[in-house]
Amino acid sequence: MALKLQIFRIYFPQIKAKLKEAKTHYRLGEWLLIEEVLFSQNATTGTTINFRIATLKQSLGTSGRLDSEYYQSKYEKNEAVIKSKPYMRLKDIVEIKKSIEPGSEAYRESGIPFIRVANLSPFGLSSSEVYLDSKDFRVGELELLYPKADTILLSKDGSIGIAYYVEKDLECVTSGAILHLTIKKEVREKGLIAPQYLSLVLNALTTKLQAQRDSGGSIIAHWKISEIENLLIPLLDVKFQQLIESKLTHCLKLRAKAKELLESAKVKVESIICNTQ
């Protein structure tokens, strides 16, 4: 017990420090984006009153929506801020791929990890307690759904708008509530946007406000693909994107180091347990 406590005292402060530093670098990336987009001198914010009067033609006739939440002025201000600088719609930047929703009857206790929204965060994927068996599907069907490196996973149901940048190929299957976004070849070749930068934008306030507007009026949030495709994405200068990416890359390295330390601590504790049996 004394040895296990000693290991805990050695490793825990290091892991905590790495995670804290990683969070700081991620927040720095967020702040750089907010500072450049939201605090731009060219952005027109207008009045601070958060309501708007619209005619039936201006509301239902334009958007097909009658819920008052959709027309709050904060959403118009957000759109005006984004449009004050270069931007593109998401559908012009990425290819969107849907995954599957096999149903609970396909869940197994072992096999290929099945990742749901609850397992998704901007920093990674947590371990799943649900698995799929490739034997229950057509040959190669599940393998085609594995997330590839440089893909961005984006949640569209429940906890909507969570985006995670996939660093390397993964051997898992995501639920139908998680979309796979891949930057189009022509966009990548032109160097218009970097994938890690895009993942940060999708997690940022500018996108959260668009998601809130689109999914309003529902008890359980559902974000339609047609709405996701029309997200406004600010295109900052490439050098500025690279600066943000450097913060995110450092964040990922620190989190990976924290994970390595955790695994090392586990190995040492397991070794102590084995030697005492």
Coordinates of C-alpha atoms in Angstrom, one line a residue:
M1 CA 0.0 0.0 0.0
A2 CA 2.9 2.4 0.9
L3 CA 4.5 1.8 -2.5
K4 CA 1.2 2.4 -4.4
L5 CA 0.7 5.6 -2.4
Q6 CA 4.2 6.7 -3.3
I7 CA 3.6 6.0 -7.0
F8 CA 0.4 8.0 -6.8
R9 CA 2.2 11.0 -5.2
I10 CA 4.9 10.9 -7.8
Y11 CA 2.7 10.6 -10.9
F12 CA -0.5 12.4 -10.0
P13 CA 1.0 15.9 -9.8
Q14 CA 2.8 15.4 -13.1
I15 CA -0.4 14.2 -14.9
K16 CA -2.4 17.1 -13.4
A17 CA 0.3 19.6 -14.5
K18 CA 0.3 18.3 -18.1
L19 CA -3.5 18.4 -18.4
K20 CA -3.6 21.9 -16.9
E21 CA -1.0 23.1 -19.4
A22 CA -2.8 21.4 -22.2
K23 CA -6.0 23.1 -21.3
T24 CA -4.2 26.5 -21.2
H25 CA -2.9 26.0 -24.7
Y26 CA -6.3 25.0 -26.0
R27 CA -7.8 28.1 -24.3
L28 CA -5.1 30.3 -25.9
G29 CA -6.2 28.9 -29.3
E30 CA -9.8 29.8 -28.5
W31 CA -8.9 33.3 -27.3
L32 CA -6.9 34.0 -30.5
L33 CA -9.9 33.0 -32.6
I34 CA -12.3 35.0 -30.5
E35 CA -10.1 38.1 -30.4
E36 CA -9.6 38.0 -34.2
V37 CA -13.2 37.3 -35.1
L38 CA -15.5 38.7 -32.4
F39 CA -13.5 41.7 -31.4
S40 CA -12.7 42.7 -35.0
Q41 CA -12.9 46.5 -35.6
N42 CA -14.8 45.7 -38.8
A43 CA -17.5 43.7 -37.1
T44 CA -20.9 45.3 -36.9
T45 CA -22.5 44.4 -33.6
G46 CA -25.4 46.9 -33.6
T47 CA -27.7 47.3 -30.6
T48 CA -27.4 45.3 -27.4
I49 CA -31.2 44.6 -27.2
N50 CA -31.8 40.9 -27.7
F51 CA -35.1 40.9 -29.5
R52 CA -36.4 41.5 -33.0
I53 CA -39.7 42.3 -34.6
A54 CA -40.3 40.4 -37.9
T55 CA -43.2 40.1 -40.2
L56 CA -44.6 36.7 -41.3
K57 CA -42.9 37.1 -44.6
Q58 CA -39.6 37.9 -43.0
S59 CA -39.8 34.9 -40.7
L60 CA -41.8 31.9 -41.9
G61 CA -41.6 33.0 -45.5
T62 CA -37.8 33.2 -45.4
S63 CA -36.7 30.4 -43.0
G64 CA -39.7 28.2 -42.6
R65 CA -39.4 28.8 -38.8
L66 CA -42.0 30.4 -36.5
D67 CA -40.4 29.8 -33.1
S68 CA -39.4 33.2 -31.6
E69 CA -36.0 31.8 -30.3
Y70 CA -34.8 31.5 -33.9
Y71 CA -35.1 35.3 -34.5
Q72 CA -33.2 36.6 -31.4
S73 CA -31.0 39.4 -32.4
K74 CA -27.9 37.7 -30.9
Y75 CA -28.0 35.3 -33.8
E76 CA -28.1 38.1 -36.4
K77 CA -25.2 39.8 -34.6
N78 CA -23.2 36.6 -34.7
E79 CA -23.8 36.2 -38.4
A80 CA -22.9 39.8 -39.0
V81 CA -19.6 39.4 -37.1
I82 CA -18.6 36.3 -39.1
K83 CA -19.6 38.0 -42.4
S84 CA -17.5 41.0 -41.6
K85 CA -14.4 38.9 -42.5
P86 CA -13.8 36.3 -45.2
Y87 CA -15.8 33.2 -44.6
M88 CA -17.2 30.1 -46.3
R89 CA -20.1 27.7 -45.8
L90 CA -19.2 24.4 -44.3
K91 CA -20.5 22.5 -47.3
D92 CA -18.0 24.3 -49.6
I93 CA -15.1 23.2 -47.3
V94 CA -15.8 19.6 -46.3
E95 CA -17.3 16.3 -47.4
I96 CA -19.8 15.1 -44.9
K97 CA -20.1 11.4 -44.2
K98 CA -22.8 9.7 -42.1
S99 CA -22.2 6.7 -39.9
I100 CA -24.7 4.1 -38.8
E101 CA -27.2 3.5 -36.0
P102 CA -27.5 -0.3 -35.8
G103 CA -29.8 -0.3 -32.7
S104 CA -29.2 -1.7 -29.2
E105 CA -29.9 -5.3 -30.5
A106 CA -26.5 -5.1 -32.3
Y107 CA -24.6 -4.1 -29.1
R108 CA -22.0 -6.7 -27.8
E109 CA -19.7 -6.9 -24.8
S110 CA -16.6 -7.2 -27.0
G111 CA -15.5 -6.5 -30.6
I112 CA -15.2 -3.2 -32.4
P113 CA -15.7 -0.2 -30.1
F114 CA -19.0 1.7 -30.8
I115 CA -18.5 5.4 -30.1
R116 CA -21.5 7.4 -29.1
V117 CA -21.9 11.2 -28.4
A118 CA -21.3 10.5 -24.7
N119 CA -17.8 9.3 -25.6
L120 CA -17.0 12.4 -27.7
S121 CA -15.2 15.5 -26.5
P122 CA -13.0 18.2 -28.2
F123 CA -10.0 16.4 -26.7
G124 CA -10.6 12.8 -27.7
L125 CA -12.8 9.7 -27.3
S126 CA -13.4 8.0 -24.0
S127 CA -13.5 4.2 -23.8
S128 CA -16.8 2.7 -24.9
E129 CA -18.7 0.0 -23.0
V130 CA -20.6 -0.9 -26.2
Y131 CA -19.1 -3.0 -29.1
L132 CA -20.2 -4.3 -32.5
D133 CA -19.4 -7.6 -34.0
S134 CA -18.3 -7.5 -37.7
K135 CA -20.0 -10.9 -38.2
D136 CA -23.4 -9.1 -37.8
F137 CA -22.7 -6.9 -40.9
R138 CA -21.6 -7.3 -44.5
V139 CA -17.9 -8.1 -45.0
G140 CA -15.9 -4.9 -44.7
E141 CA -18.9 -2.7 -43.9
L142 CA -17.8 -1.6 -40.5
E143 CA -14.1 -1.1 -41.6
L144 CA -15.3 1.5 -44.1
L145 CA -16.7 3.5 -41.3
Y146 CA -13.5 3.7 -39.3
P147 CA -12.5 7.4 -38.7
K148 CA -9.5 8.3 -40.7
A149 CA -6.6 10.7 -39.8
D150 CA -7.4 14.4 -40.4
T151 CA -11.2 13.7 -40.1
I152 CA -13.3 15.9 -37.8
L153 CA -16.0 14.2 -35.8
L154 CA -19.0 16.4 -35.2
S155 CA -22.1 15.5 -33.0
K156 CA -25.5 16.4 -34.4
D157 CA -27.9 14.9 -31.9
G158 CA -28.3 15.3 -28.1
S159 CA -25.1 17.3 -27.1
I160 CA -24.8 18.9 -30.5
G161 CA -21.8 20.7 -31.8
I162 CA -19.0 18.8 -30.2
A163 CA -16.1 18.5 -32.6
Y164 CA -12.9 16.4 -32.4
Y165 CA -10.0 16.4 -34.7
V166 CA -8.8 12.8 -35.4
E167 CA -5.0 12.7 -35.5
K168 CA -4.5 9.1 -36.7
D169 CA -6.6 6.3 -38.1
L170 CA -8.9 4.7 -35.5
E171 CA -10.4 1.3 -35.3
C172 CA -13.9 2.0 -34.1
V173 CA -17.3 2.9 -35.4
T174 CA -19.2 6.0 -34.5
S175 CA -22.9 6.3 -34.0
G176 CA -25.2 7.9 -36.6
A177 CA -25.3 11.0 -34.3
I178 CA -21.7 11.7 -35.1
L179 CA -20.8 13.0 -38.6
H180 CA -17.4 12.6 -40.3
L181 CA -16.1 15.8 -41.9
T182 CA -13.2 15.6 -44.4
I183 CA -11.7 18.7 -46.0
K184 CA -12.3 18.7 -49.7
K185 CA -9.2 18.1 -51.9
E186 CA -9.5 21.4 -53.8
V187 CA -9.8 23.3 -50.5
R188 CA -6.8 21.5 -49.0
E189 CA -4.7 22.1 -52.1
K190 CA -5.4 25.8 -52.0
G191 CA -4.5 25.9 -48.3
L192 CA -7.6 27.7 -47.4
I193 CA -8.2 26.1 -44.0
A194 CA -6.4 23.7 -41.7
P195 CA -8.3 20.8 -40.1
Q196 CA -7.3 21.5 -36.5
Y197 CA -8.3 25.2 -37.0
L198 CA -11.6 24.0 -38.4
S199 CA -12.2 21.8 -35.4
L200 CA -11.6 24.7 -33.0
V201 CA -14.0 26.9 -35.0
L202 CA -16.7 24.2 -34.8
N203 CA -16.3 24.2 -31.0
A204 CA -16.2 28.0 -30.7
L205 CA -18.9 30.4 -29.7
T206 CA -19.6 31.6 -33.3
T207 CA -20.6 28.0 -34.2
K208 CA -22.4 27.3 -30.9
L209 CA -24.7 30.2 -31.5
Q210 CA -25.6 28.9 -35.0
A211 CA -26.3 25.5 -33.5
Q212 CA -28.5 27.0 -30.8
R213 CA -30.5 28.9 -33.4
D214 CA -30.9 25.9 -35.7
S215 CA -31.9 23.4 -33.0
G216 CA -34.1 25.6 -31.0
G217 CA -37.6 24.5 -30.1
S218 CA -36.8 20.8 -29.5
I219 CA -36.7 19.0 -26.2
I220 CA -33.8 16.8 -27.4
A221 CA -31.6 18.8 -29.7
H222 CA -31.4 17.6 -33.3
W223 CA -29.2 19.4 -35.8
K224 CA -30.1 18.8 -39.4
I225 CA -27.4 18.1 -41.9
S226 CA -28.9 20.7 -44.2
E227 CA -28.4 23.2 -41.4
I228 CA -24.9 22.0 -40.6
E229 CA -23.9 22.3 -44.3
N230 CA -24.8 26.0 -44.2
L231 CA -22.7 26.8 -41.1
L232 CA -20.7 30.0 -41.6
I233 CA -17.0 29.4 -41.0
P234 CA -14.6 32.3 -40.6
L235 CA -11.5 32.1 -42.8
L236 CA -8.7 33.8 -41.0
D237 CA -5.3 34.5 -42.5
V238 CA -3.4 31.2 -43.1
K239 CA -0.5 32.3 -40.8
F240 CA -3.0 33.1 -38.1
Q241 CA -4.6 29.7 -38.5
Q242 CA -1.1 28.1 -38.2
L243 CA -0.5 30.0 -35.0
I244 CA -3.8 28.6 -33.6
E245 CA -2.9 25.1 -34.8
S246 CA 0.5 25.3 -33.0
K247 CA -1.4 25.8 -29.7
L248 CA -3.7 22.9 -30.5
T249 CA -0.9 20.6 -31.5
H250 CA 1.0 21.4 -28.3
C251 CA -2.2 20.7 -26.3
L252 CA -2.5 17.3 -27.9
K253 CA 1.1 16.5 -27.2
L254 CA 0.7 17.4 -23.5
R255 CA -2.4 15.3 -23.2
A256 CA -0.6 12.4 -24.9
K257 CA 2.2 12.8 -22.4
A258 CA -0.3 12.8 -19.5
K259 CA -1.8 9.6 -20.8
E260 CA 1.7 8.0 -21.0
L261 CA 2.3 8.9 -17.4
L262 CA -1.0 7.5 -16.4
E263 CA -0.2 4.2 -18.2
S264 CA 3.2 4.1 -16.5
A265 CA 1.6 4.5 -13.1
K266 CA -0.9 1.7 -13.9
V267 CA 1.9 -0.6 -14.9
K268 CA 3.9 0.0 -11.7
V269 CA 0.8 -0.5 -9.5
E270 CA -0.1 -3.7 -11.3
S271 CA 3.5 -4.9 -10.9
I272 CA 3.3 -4.3 -7.2
I273 CA 0.0 -6.2 -6.9
C274 CA 1.4 -9.2 -8.9
N275 CA 4.5 -9.3 -6.7
T276 CA 2.5 -9.3 -3.5
Q277 CA 0.2 -12.1 -4.5

